[in-house]
XYZ file of C-alpha atoms in Angstrom:
328
model
C 13.112 -34.193 73.460
C 9.549 -35.363 74.298
C 8.957 -38.346 76.742
C 8.356 -41.708 74.962
C 4.705 -42.525 74.640
C 3.314 -45.159 76.981
C 0.092 -46.411 75.297
C -2.695 -47.068 77.629
C -4.531 -50.390 77.836
C -7.643 -49.100 76.165
C -9.153 -46.323 74.217
C -12.029 -45.411 72.061
C -12.159 -45.180 68.153
C -13.657 -41.587 68.296
C -17.353 -41.166 67.898
C -19.822 -41.458 70.781
C -23.598 -40.943 71.007
C -25.120 -37.562 72.210
C -24.614 -34.026 71.656
C -22.863 -32.798 74.759
C -19.189 -32.520 74.299
C -18.351 -31.696 77.989
C -20.503 -34.717 79.130
C -19.026 -37.006 76.453
C -15.433 -35.874 77.707
C -16.293 -36.865 81.313
C -17.468 -40.188 80.324
C -14.263 -40.841 78.103
C -11.865 -39.554 80.876
C -13.605 -41.775 83.429
C -13.880 -44.853 81.551
C -10.617 -44.725 79.363
C -8.143 -42.750 81.602
C -5.110 -44.566 80.028
C -5.681 -43.111 76.575
C -8.730 -40.787 76.463
C -9.666 -39.252 73.206
C -11.435 -36.104 71.988
C -14.960 -37.561 71.362
C -16.751 -36.833 68.012
C -20.543 -36.353 68.254
C -22.113 -36.860 64.751
C -25.554 -36.678 66.290
C -25.116 -32.815 66.438
C -25.661 -32.833 62.606
C -23.851 -31.845 59.516
C -20.234 -30.563 60.249
C -20.076 -32.992 63.264
C -19.622 -35.902 60.873
C -16.257 -37.373 60.225
C -15.959 -35.703 56.796
C -17.252 -32.308 57.678
C -15.325 -32.170 61.082
C -12.203 -33.140 59.078
C -12.888 -30.581 56.455
C -13.032 -27.961 58.952
C -9.314 -28.531 59.827
C -8.224 -27.785 56.210
C -5.906 -24.852 55.563
C -6.671 -22.602 52.579
C -9.229 -25.111 51.171
C -13.008 -24.644 51.582
C -15.990 -26.965 51.499
C -19.772 -26.782 51.266
C -22.469 -29.152 51.901
C -24.690 -30.350 48.905
C -27.439 -33.130 48.916
C -24.900 -35.547 47.668
C -22.319 -34.654 50.516
C -19.324 -32.322 51.092
C -17.969 -30.529 48.037
C -14.813 -28.575 47.612
C -15.677 -24.887 46.716
C -13.691 -21.547 46.189
C -15.057 -19.953 49.483
C -16.632 -21.427 52.449
C -20.211 -20.505 53.731
C -22.526 -21.427 56.639
C -21.817 -25.179 56.481
C -18.098 -24.850 56.891
C -18.555 -22.148 59.777
C -20.906 -24.511 61.534
C -18.339 -27.364 61.387
C -15.575 -24.884 62.540
C -17.789 -23.791 65.354
C -18.557 -27.360 66.547
C -14.781 -28.131 66.566
C -14.294 -24.915 68.629
C -16.901 -25.871 71.089
C -15.107 -29.141 71.726
C -11.912 -27.576 72.355
C -13.588 -25.180 74.965
C -15.030 -28.336 76.474
C -11.563 -29.916 76.476
C -10.048 -27.065 78.400
C -13.011 -26.925 80.984
C -13.055 -30.814 81.599
C -9.639 -32.127 80.766
C -7.050 -29.244 81.385
C -5.586 -31.280 84.352
C -5.040 -34.402 82.265
C -1.498 -35.696 82.083
C -0.287 -38.556 79.552
C -1.572 -39.843 76.326
C -4.539 -38.120 74.551
C -5.887 -39.040 71.230
C -7.497 -36.860 68.513
C -9.035 -38.252 65.257
C -9.387 -36.890 61.713
C -10.332 -38.515 58.437
C -7.142 -39.698 56.569
C -6.153 -38.195 53.329
C -7.599 -41.044 51.110
C -10.923 -41.148 52.833
C -11.311 -37.441 52.796
C -10.341 -37.376 48.910
C -12.844 -40.237 48.355
C -15.605 -38.344 50.247
C -15.149 -34.724 48.836
C -16.419 -33.921 45.433
C -14.599 -31.346 43.231
C -16.544 -28.265 42.364
C -17.098 -29.790 38.958
C -17.709 -33.549 38.717
C -16.115 -36.457 40.293
C -14.744 -37.171 43.832
C -11.237 -35.597 44.522
C -9.631 -38.843 44.878
C -9.642 -39.203 40.845
C -7.374 -36.031 40.659
C -3.762 -36.546 41.820
C -3.221 -32.495 42.084
C -6.521 -32.244 44.110
C -5.365 -35.165 46.332
C -1.753 -33.583 46.890
C -3.354 -30.257 47.840
C -5.853 -31.836 50.061
C -2.970 -34.064 51.825
C -0.977 -30.963 52.418
C -3.820 -28.874 53.631
C -4.997 -31.777 56.101
C -1.531 -32.256 57.525
C -1.146 -28.513 58.285
C -4.644 -28.399 59.738
C -4.199 -31.432 61.913
C -0.695 -30.059 63.250
C -2.646 -26.843 64.077
C -5.353 -28.895 65.836
C -2.807 -30.784 67.839
C -1.038 -27.394 68.944
C -4.625 -26.241 70.115
C -5.197 -29.354 72.056
C -1.820 -28.912 73.668
C -2.577 -25.416 74.572
C -5.586 -26.478 76.373
C -4.186 -29.571 78.045
C -0.535 -28.786 78.728
C 0.292 -32.293 80.058
C -1.199 -34.144 77.120
C 0.947 -36.184 74.827
C -1.120 -35.937 71.795
C -1.637 -38.967 69.555
C -3.160 -38.598 66.162
C -5.579 -41.035 64.482
C -6.225 -40.999 60.777
C -9.585 -42.665 59.965
C -9.347 -44.370 56.657
C -12.513 -46.516 56.194
C -12.477 -45.802 52.507
C -8.951 -46.946 51.815
C -9.700 -50.698 50.875
C -12.307 -49.359 48.322
C -9.562 -46.803 46.914
C -7.311 -49.744 46.429
C -9.886 -52.165 44.966
C -11.670 -49.733 42.603
C -14.989 -50.292 44.577
C -15.878 -46.481 45.023
C -19.087 -45.621 43.117
C -18.852 -42.756 40.693
C -21.077 -39.604 41.267
C -23.827 -41.072 39.287
C -23.647 -44.411 41.218
C -23.817 -46.355 38.003
C -19.954 -47.025 37.786
C -16.891 -47.494 39.775
C -13.935 -45.132 39.923
C -10.667 -46.836 38.917
C -8.379 -48.188 41.531
C -5.456 -46.371 42.765
C -2.066 -48.078 42.584
C -0.810 -49.131 46.005
C 2.509 -47.438 45.763
C 0.661 -44.165 45.157
C -1.710 -44.847 48.116
C 1.338 -45.625 50.257
C 3.313 -42.455 49.100
C 0.524 -39.921 49.687
C -0.500 -41.485 53.046
C 3.150 -41.459 54.088
C 3.569 -37.869 53.115
C 0.739 -36.901 55.634
C 1.955 -39.362 58.339
C 5.305 -37.923 57.992
C 4.181 -34.330 58.367
C 2.265 -34.839 61.587
C 3.579 -34.229 65.127
C 3.929 -37.243 67.397
C 2.918 -40.821 66.816
C 0.183 -41.608 64.251
C -2.443 -44.225 64.565
C -4.158 -45.317 61.256
C -7.711 -46.886 61.892
C -9.656 -48.828 59.314
C -12.429 -51.113 60.432
C -13.467 -52.240 56.989
C -12.642 -55.681 55.605
C -9.376 -56.124 53.759
C -7.337 -53.572 55.686
C -3.972 -53.203 53.912
C -1.901 -53.645 57.017
C 1.476 -53.893 55.399
C 0.836 -50.582 53.372
C -0.168 -48.852 56.417
C 2.943 -49.887 58.281
C 5.184 -48.988 55.310
C 3.504 -45.567 55.314
C 4.906 -44.957 58.736
C 1.964 -45.621 61.067
C 3.224 -45.989 64.605
C 0.187 -48.004 65.379
C -2.714 -49.878 63.438
C -6.276 -49.813 64.653
C -8.722 -52.460 63.143
C -11.628 -54.842 63.909
C -10.082 -58.017 65.251
C -12.872 -60.026 63.772
C -12.041 -58.775 60.214
C -8.479 -59.333 60.084
C -7.128 -62.718 59.063
C -3.695 -61.737 57.924
C -1.503 -62.872 60.864
C 1.653 -62.674 58.818
C 1.093 -58.930 58.317
C 0.310 -58.420 61.942
C 3.319 -60.307 63.098
C 5.514 -58.283 60.747
C 4.087 -55.008 62.270
C 4.809 -56.258 65.865
C 8.301 -57.185 64.883
C 8.708 -53.612 63.491
C 7.782 -52.187 66.756
C 4.156 -51.118 65.611
C 1.614 -50.847 68.271
C -1.747 -52.551 67.724
C -5.309 -51.342 68.630
C -7.553 -54.515 68.023
C -11.231 -53.683 68.124
C -12.802 -56.364 70.367
C -16.458 -55.590 70.945
C -19.178 -54.202 68.479
C -19.708 -50.481 67.969
C -23.551 -51.019 68.221
C -25.678 -52.352 71.015
C -25.244 -55.935 71.628
C -24.758 -58.544 74.459
C -21.087 -58.084 75.727
C -19.200 -61.050 76.924
C -17.355 -61.084 80.244
C -14.171 -59.024 80.151
C -12.290 -61.989 81.363
C -13.584 -63.906 78.136
C -12.361 -61.138 75.833
C -8.956 -61.272 77.544
C -8.707 -64.949 76.833
C -9.765 -64.401 73.280
C -6.890 -61.838 73.052
C -4.439 -64.339 74.546
C -5.317 -67.117 72.127
C -4.905 -64.658 69.121
C -1.550 -63.554 70.618
C -0.350 -67.041 70.845
C -1.333 -67.779 67.371
C 0.718 -64.901 66.077
C 3.749 -66.629 68.061
C 4.760 -63.874 70.420
C 5.513 -64.401 74.260
C 2.427 -64.143 76.389
C 4.092 -61.520 78.761
C 4.635 -59.230 75.745
C 0.761 -58.974 75.014
C -0.249 -56.175 77.506
C 2.449 -53.623 76.245
C 1.803 -54.402 72.587
C -1.874 -53.777 72.509
C -4.523 -51.169 73.401
C -8.121 -52.496 73.257
C -10.964 -50.610 71.603
C -14.469 -51.162 70.323
C -14.399 -52.426 66.665
C -15.684 -49.039 65.426
C -16.944 -45.838 66.636
C -19.849 -45.793 69.038
C -22.027 -42.976 67.490
C -24.672 -45.688 66.453
C -24.888 -47.143 70.014
C -27.029 -46.181 72.950
C -25.432 -44.027 75.640
C -25.694 -46.992 78.095
C -24.033 -49.454 75.638
C -21.337 -46.986 74.719
C -20.454 -46.613 78.383
C -20.592 -50.421 78.804
C -18.238 -50.966 75.741
C -15.734 -48.440 77.162
C -15.872 -50.077 80.616
C -15.525 -53.420 78.951
C -12.281 -52.830 77.034
C -10.758 -51.130 80.217
C -11.491 -54.174 82.211
C -10.417 -56.642 79.544
C -7.107 -54.849 79.311
C -6.595 -55.147 83.008
C -6.812 -58.953 82.616
C -3.984 -58.853 80.011
C -1.532 -57.587 82.760
C 1.111 -60.049 83.891
C 0.259 -61.660 87.169
């Protein structure tokens, strides 16, 4: 039986600027030692982006890159191989830089709904409109992420691996806001029970605790909790549904509030961020001493669009703010 996970005080969402995976890992391990993560480096180009990187994990499904984006195809080609090679380089860097790490360690991939909303079928619309394609994608993704977790554990034997599913497209799926391939219409909304069931099937098939991240407006917090998420990651400035947050905390769900912007901006004092969190926690109605164990602070979104200096400063900020939450 594995040891219970102790969530760190701060972590990153996933993406960072730059193109050197070893250097990115060194920064993450240095700034976010309580819950470091495998950095994503979209600046390396196609295949390092969220969709291409996640598609590289799929088992028995292939993708190719078109001018419109990633598309499901019968056989993979150079684009898929490039995405797989980039992921392999990240794992090599992980072994070289983080082999001695012990404790929680987070990896990220697109969730099933964002992946289905982003991949086009070979003929026509996005896979999200096809229940059969969605089912195949979900099963393939879960199998691929499980293999990825095993690969991370093989390279960092002391790691307690946490999986984060990134679902930025989920609100648009629920609201019928995804554009058609032509761009002139909108795809029909998917019913919430279907979204919950299919997300839950993936969450339930993954090893270890699963975080679901969404930094878009109108995050369906109750749905994510009902789908089995062990933790919810969101932009604190966009989430107003205190009842849903309170229900999640009561259910033992961990919270990862994003507290500073993901792109360059003036950062407040870490102590001021901690005070903001305490006021928010008080509004939720929970004892002040419970706050530090209930949350892990993050930037509001990925840091790929930030300068290297700001990205490091944002990581430092959330780590320092988390320390101010510790009981005196």
